[in-house]
Amino acid sequence: MSFVLRNVRPLGGAEVDIRISAGRISAIELSGTIATDGAIEVLGAGMVLLPGLVDLHTHLREPGREDAETVETGTRAAALGGFTAVHAMANTDPVADTAGVVEQVWRLGRASGWCDVRPVGAVTLGLAGSQLAELGAMADSPAAVRVFSDDGKCVWDAVIMRRALEYVKAFDGVIAQHAQEPRLTEGAQMNEGAMSALLGLTGWPAVAEEAIIARDVLLTEHVRSRLHVCHVSTAGSVEIIRWAKSRGIDVTAEVTPHHLLLTDDLVATYDPRYKVNPPLRTAADVEALRDGLADGTIDAVATDHAPHPIEDKDCEWADASPGMLGLEDALAVVNTTMVESGRLDWAGVAARMSVAPAGIGRLSEHGRPIAVGEPANLVIFDPSASYVVDPNAGASRSRNNPYAGRELTGRVRATFLHGDPTVLDGELVARSNV
Amino acid sequence: MKRHLLSAADLDLPDALLILDTAAELAAVADRPVKKLPTLRGRTVVNLFFEDSTRTRISFEAAAKRLSADVINFAAKGSSVSKGESLKDTALTLEAMGADAVVIRHSASGAPHRLATSGWIRGSVVNAGDGTHEHPTQALLDAFTMRRHLAGGVGDLAGLDVVIVGDVLHSRVARSNVLLLRTLGAKVTLIAPPTLLPVGVELWPCSVSYDLDSSLPTADVVMMLRVQRERMSAAYFPSAREYSRRYGLDVNRMKLLQPHTIVMHPGPMNRGMEIAAEVADSPRSVIVEQVTNGVSVRMAVLYLLLGGSELSDGSNGVPVSEGRPL
């Protein structure tokens, strides 16, 4: 099937028409110059065209917590958010610490067809931090795992971390670290600072993140491997990563949409919608994260989309599960916080939300230039459409949306995955043929 | 007044004075042969205690009963994590039974806030101590006690020098006292080893010191907080003896106090740890009186939350007309 995208602006540039056929971009011409020629027309009306977004950090919850999310519902949410590839985190039940589990997740992703699903393999057996999982078997499986993470748990043991960093060099893997010193965060409920003192909630100090990142970049330098830092949340972490990069250490980092927008004073509501790990930080941290994302210290935006069923949030703060939805509103949050403030242009957004994450995950078909012959993984985004977030309107099975009731700017109008639309006019497209 | 009492910060100066003045009037009831008023007849007060606290529960129970309310004690052992009933379902149950006020004690900071703001119940919520957050009625009874001894039993506490000593980090009593005493105009100094002060305490409306002896000579009130011995195992301090030597109120330190200075403790005390037995039992100690005042203050809170709306019409909010309790 062929498509002609009319009047779209690749990376926010001049308006063009784009023909998509056989899964690839087959022509890019001046607006109005490509003949329809039996293709389906999609009217861009001057909207922004970006390469399909790539998420390095998604919790799809399957297998094990299908009451929170499934590969099917999670990838629907991804498509609506403009994503064409997601990395499914390993903290499922059973944990994705064997070739069997990562292959299962990979096959579920293929069957759903809403976006490409790249499983993340656990670093250690059962995320327990003591024994390496069979990283090579997961890398060699059809799922071709390249990103390994114990996300939710920190690989706190320096020797295990060192070995993991060394071992994955054999197959060009990367260790994605959830940086959280466990002893400093026992019972931690929120960012440690003025708000935690007032609210009587146990603090999660910034140093617990920064100390692990500092250790890990030095380990990475020592064994000449590749490190990715998950969900950077503090100003100090940005400084350490900036320093590490200036030394030539092969470290990359991600920031979540919620850490770019929300601050810890929201915890004063004791509403567990705002409970997340790492926790929401201060306005000064948010500023530093935006700066870090703008100057490239932070390479990527990753959602840490973490669905939870209602009962896991409809309770006391201390009992609630940490985590927030992110896929469907990520691009609007980045638009609102980074583009509208002039800190990133659209090429910058493409770099942080598609090119860099695809590179870190070693995805060859994503994060590509918008050029003839390239795979047609694309998203059309209307940067001026504002909306009030309705947590009940999403495709995710869960409702723990931290932006509920908040006005954001920018909406995904269409998403193309390997040449076929998954979203048109902001709605999912039935995909019986995939 | 607001519909709920969740934090001492909910009370502005007129509210705080109204509660203290009402409590003073209601205290007289305790001196009567029949210690009961018909004010809250037909109203239901639920004591919802997720955490053991016999003294606080009994205090609220006595307060509600003296106002003729029907009292239901609901001891919910454990929380939703330990596979009991969830807070939400408990709240829905109480709502279905027609609770007019829910007095809640919970180990989780913010649980009363959740109860009040989640739409689960319509009644008033009174925080009777939540985790390491707040205990506003304790602060009210402390202020009531200070006022009685040091301010002639009327008005605010402007200029009063209050020293609060001990485990501020884990103390809901300290948090509520700092907030309420600021509203009432007192000057508060928190004293603790640095490990038992929260990060961020420097932003609180009070001074902070690591040294007890230098603060005692000017104090009008010395409030000792309970220090749990198990804090030792988490390395907050090296030993009970060392804590006691550096931060305990013993006979020698008591000699540094001015003649009028009173000694307070929210209880239960660790005699020999944060406070010496000689001090606890000295004439300066108002610890037992704090308990008595607790009932009066809680009567005032329940009275004003449950009956205040129909009494304050056309007046300045002070109880008047047939609803007047005296």
PDB file of C-alpha atoms in Angstrom, chain A residues 38-148:
ATOM      1  CA  GLY A  38      -3.720   5.528  -6.340  1.00  0.00           C
ATOM      2  CA  ALA A  39      -1.974   6.167  -3.041  1.00  0.00           C
ATOM      3  CA  ILE A  40      -3.840   7.129   0.125  1.00  0.00           C
ATOM      4  CA  GLU A  41      -3.406  10.810   0.889  1.00  0.00           C
ATOM      5  CA  VAL A  42      -2.607  12.000   4.378  1.00  0.00           C
ATOM      6  CA  LEU A  43      -2.995  15.748   4.809  1.00  0.00           C
ATOM      7  CA  GLY A  44      -0.176  17.157   6.893  1.00  0.00           C
ATOM      8  CA  ALA A  45      -1.404  20.767   6.833  1.00  0.00           C
ATOM      9  CA  GLY A  46       1.993  22.104   7.753  1.00  0.00           C
ATOM     10  CA  MET A  47       2.520  19.806  10.713  1.00  0.00           C
ATOM     11  CA  VAL A  48       5.929  18.550  11.851  1.00  0.00           C
ATOM     12  CA  LEU A  49       7.273  15.251  10.541  1.00  0.00           C
ATOM     13  CA  LEU A  50       9.694  13.341  12.752  1.00  0.00           C
ATOM     14  CA  PRO A  51      11.309   9.926  12.568  1.00  0.00           C
ATOM     15  CA  GLY A  52       9.241   7.440  14.595  1.00  0.00           C
ATOM     16  CA  LEU A  53      10.030   7.764  18.277  1.00  0.00           C
ATOM     17  CA  VAL A  54      12.054   5.117  20.085  1.00  0.00           C
ATOM     18  CA  ASP A  55      11.551   4.475  23.792  1.00  0.00           C
ATOM     19  CA  LEU A  56      14.452   2.982  25.713  1.00  0.00           C
ATOM     20  CA  HIS A  57      12.422   2.389  28.825  1.00  0.00           C
ATOM     21  CA  THR A  58       8.915   0.905  28.739  1.00  0.00           C
ATOM     22  CA  HIS A  59       7.206  -1.403  31.192  1.00  0.00           C
ATOM     23  CA  LEU A  60       4.783  -3.544  29.208  1.00  0.00           C
ATOM     24  CA  ARG A  61       4.148  -5.775  32.282  1.00  0.00           C
ATOM     25  CA  GLU A  62       3.613  -8.947  30.222  1.00  0.00           C
ATOM     26  CA  PRO A  63       4.175 -11.674  31.251  1.00  0.00           C
ATOM     27  CA  GLY A  64       2.883 -11.574  34.801  1.00  0.00           C
ATOM     28  CA  ARG A  65       0.956  -8.356  35.347  1.00  0.00           C
ATOM     29  CA  GLU A  66      -1.529  -8.395  32.513  1.00  0.00           C
ATOM     30  CA  ASP A  67      -3.962  -6.598  34.821  1.00  0.00           C
ATOM     31  CA  ALA A  68      -1.733  -3.517  34.521  1.00  0.00           C
ATOM     32  CA  GLU A  69      -0.694  -3.690  30.875  1.00  0.00           C
ATOM     33  CA  THR A  70      -0.127  -6.150  28.054  1.00  0.00           C
ATOM     34  CA  VAL A  71       2.174  -5.985  25.074  1.00  0.00           C
ATOM     35  CA  GLU A  72      -0.944  -5.303  23.004  1.00  0.00           C
ATOM     36  CA  THR A  73      -2.305  -2.424  25.115  1.00  0.00           C
ATOM     37  CA  GLY A  74       1.122  -0.962  25.851  1.00  0.00           C
ATOM     38  CA  THR A  75       2.137  -0.872  22.199  1.00  0.00           C
ATOM     39  CA  ARG A  76      -1.205   0.716  21.291  1.00  0.00           C
ATOM     40  CA  ALA A  77      -0.344   3.474  23.751  1.00  0.00           C
ATOM     41  CA  ALA A  78       3.111   3.672  22.193  1.00  0.00           C
ATOM     42  CA  ALA A  79       1.688   4.094  18.682  1.00  0.00           C
ATOM     43  CA  LEU A  80      -0.659   6.845  19.870  1.00  0.00           C
ATOM     44  CA  GLY A  81       2.346   8.576  21.392  1.00  0.00           C
ATOM     45  CA  GLY A  82       4.236   8.460  18.098  1.00  0.00           C
ATOM     46  CA  PHE A  83       6.572   5.594  19.006  1.00  0.00           C
ATOM     47  CA  THR A  84       7.601   3.015  16.434  1.00  0.00           C
ATOM     48  CA  ALA A  85       9.884   1.045  18.736  1.00  0.00           C
ATOM     49  CA  VAL A  86       9.942   0.421  22.477  1.00  0.00           C
ATOM     50  CA  HIS A  87      12.336  -1.402  24.759  1.00  0.00           C
ATOM     51  CA  ALA A  88      10.347  -3.626  27.097  1.00  0.00           C
ATOM     52  CA  MET A  89      11.867  -3.655  30.579  1.00  0.00           C
ATOM     53  CA  ALA A  90      12.893  -6.924  32.180  1.00  0.00           C
ATOM     54  CA  ASN A  91      11.087  -6.731  35.528  1.00  0.00           C
ATOM     55  CA  THR A  92       8.216  -8.951  34.465  1.00  0.00           C
ATOM     56  CA  ASP A  93       7.055 -12.125  36.195  1.00  0.00           C
ATOM     57  CA  PRO A  94       8.886 -14.278  35.336  1.00  0.00           C
ATOM     58  CA  VAL A  95      11.787 -11.880  34.968  1.00  0.00           C
ATOM     59  CA  ALA A  96      13.170 -11.537  31.447  1.00  0.00           C
ATOM     60  CA  ASP A  97      16.445 -13.145  32.434  1.00  0.00           C
ATOM     61  CA  THR A  98      16.454 -16.024  29.953  1.00  0.00           C
ATOM     62  CA  ALA A  99      16.354 -16.353  26.184  1.00  0.00           C
ATOM     63  CA  GLY A 100      12.920 -17.972  26.571  1.00  0.00           C
ATOM     64  CA  VAL A 101      11.281 -14.975  28.202  1.00  0.00           C
ATOM     65  CA  VAL A 102      12.838 -12.324  25.953  1.00  0.00           C
ATOM     66  CA  GLU A 103      11.807 -14.363  22.933  1.00  0.00           C
ATOM     67  CA  GLN A 104       8.250 -14.574  24.245  1.00  0.00           C
ATOM     68  CA  VAL A 105       8.055 -10.805  24.675  1.00  0.00           C
ATOM     69  CA  TRP A 106       9.591 -10.269  21.253  1.00  0.00           C
ATOM     70  CA  ARG A 107       7.024 -12.601  19.645  1.00  0.00           C
ATOM     71  CA  LEU A 108       4.143 -10.888  21.459  1.00  0.00           C
ATOM     72  CA  GLY A 109       5.411  -7.603  20.054  1.00  0.00           C
ATOM     73  CA  ARG A 110       5.517  -8.998  16.531  1.00  0.00           C
ATOM     74  CA  ALA A 111       1.985 -10.335  16.928  1.00  0.00           C
ATOM     75  CA  SER A 112       0.587  -7.036  18.196  1.00  0.00           C
ATOM     76  CA  GLY A 113       2.108  -5.053  15.354  1.00  0.00           C
ATOM     77  CA  TRP A 114       1.608  -1.580  16.837  1.00  0.00           C
ATOM     78  CA  CYS A 115       5.330  -0.935  17.162  1.00  0.00           C
ATOM     79  CA  ASP A 116       8.580  -2.854  17.228  1.00  0.00           C
ATOM     80  CA  VAL A 117       9.202  -4.369  20.640  1.00  0.00           C
ATOM     81  CA  ARG A 118      12.796  -4.854  21.710  1.00  0.00           C
ATOM     82  CA  PRO A 119      13.053  -6.768  24.972  1.00  0.00           C
ATOM     83  CA  VAL A 120      15.549  -5.625  27.578  1.00  0.00           C
ATOM     84  CA  GLY A 121      17.291  -8.517  29.298  1.00  0.00           C
ATOM     85  CA  ALA A 122      17.925  -8.636  33.029  1.00  0.00           C
ATOM     86  CA  VAL A 123      21.547  -8.203  34.093  1.00  0.00           C
ATOM     87  CA  THR A 124      21.261 -10.620  36.992  1.00  0.00           C
ATOM     88  CA  LEU A 125      19.112 -13.665  37.643  1.00  0.00           C
ATOM     89  CA  GLY A 126      15.757 -12.612  39.036  1.00  0.00           C
ATOM     90  CA  LEU A 127      17.054  -9.002  39.282  1.00  0.00           C
ATOM     91  CA  ALA A 128      18.617 -10.186  42.531  1.00  0.00           C
ATOM     92  CA  GLY A 129      21.970  -8.570  41.845  1.00  0.00           C
ATOM     93  CA  SER A 130      24.116 -11.565  42.697  1.00  0.00           C
ATOM     94  CA  GLN A 131      24.531 -13.782  39.623  1.00  0.00           C
ATOM     95  CA  LEU A 132      24.747 -12.745  35.974  1.00  0.00           C
ATOM     96  CA  ALA A 133      21.861 -13.868  33.793  1.00  0.00           C
ATOM     97  CA  GLU A 134      22.729 -15.601  30.517  1.00  0.00           C
ATOM     98  CA  LEU A 135      23.330 -12.354  28.693  1.00  0.00           C
ATOM     99  CA  GLY A 136      24.897 -14.033  25.677  1.00  0.00           C
ATOM    100  CA  ALA A 137      21.954 -16.359  25.164  1.00  0.00           C
ATOM    101  CA  MET A 138      19.569 -13.394  25.188  1.00  0.00           C
ATOM    102  CA  ALA A 139      21.820 -11.520  22.756  1.00  0.00           C
ATOM    103  CA  ASP A 140      21.939 -14.511  20.377  1.00  0.00           C
ATOM    104  CA  SER A 141      18.189 -15.234  20.561  1.00  0.00           C
ATOM    105  CA  PRO A 142      15.830 -13.976  17.844  1.00  0.00           C
ATOM    106  CA  ALA A 143      15.072 -11.087  20.204  1.00  0.00           C
ATOM    107  CA  ALA A 144      18.699  -9.978  19.673  1.00  0.00           C
ATOM    108  CA  VAL A 145      18.896  -8.228  23.042  1.00  0.00           C
ATOM    109  CA  ARG A 146      21.455  -5.428  23.250  1.00  0.00           C
ATOM    110  CA  VAL A 147      20.195  -3.489  26.280  1.00  0.00           C
ATOM    111  CA  PHE A 148      20.470  -5.154  29.681  1.00  0.00           C
TER     112      PHE A 148
END
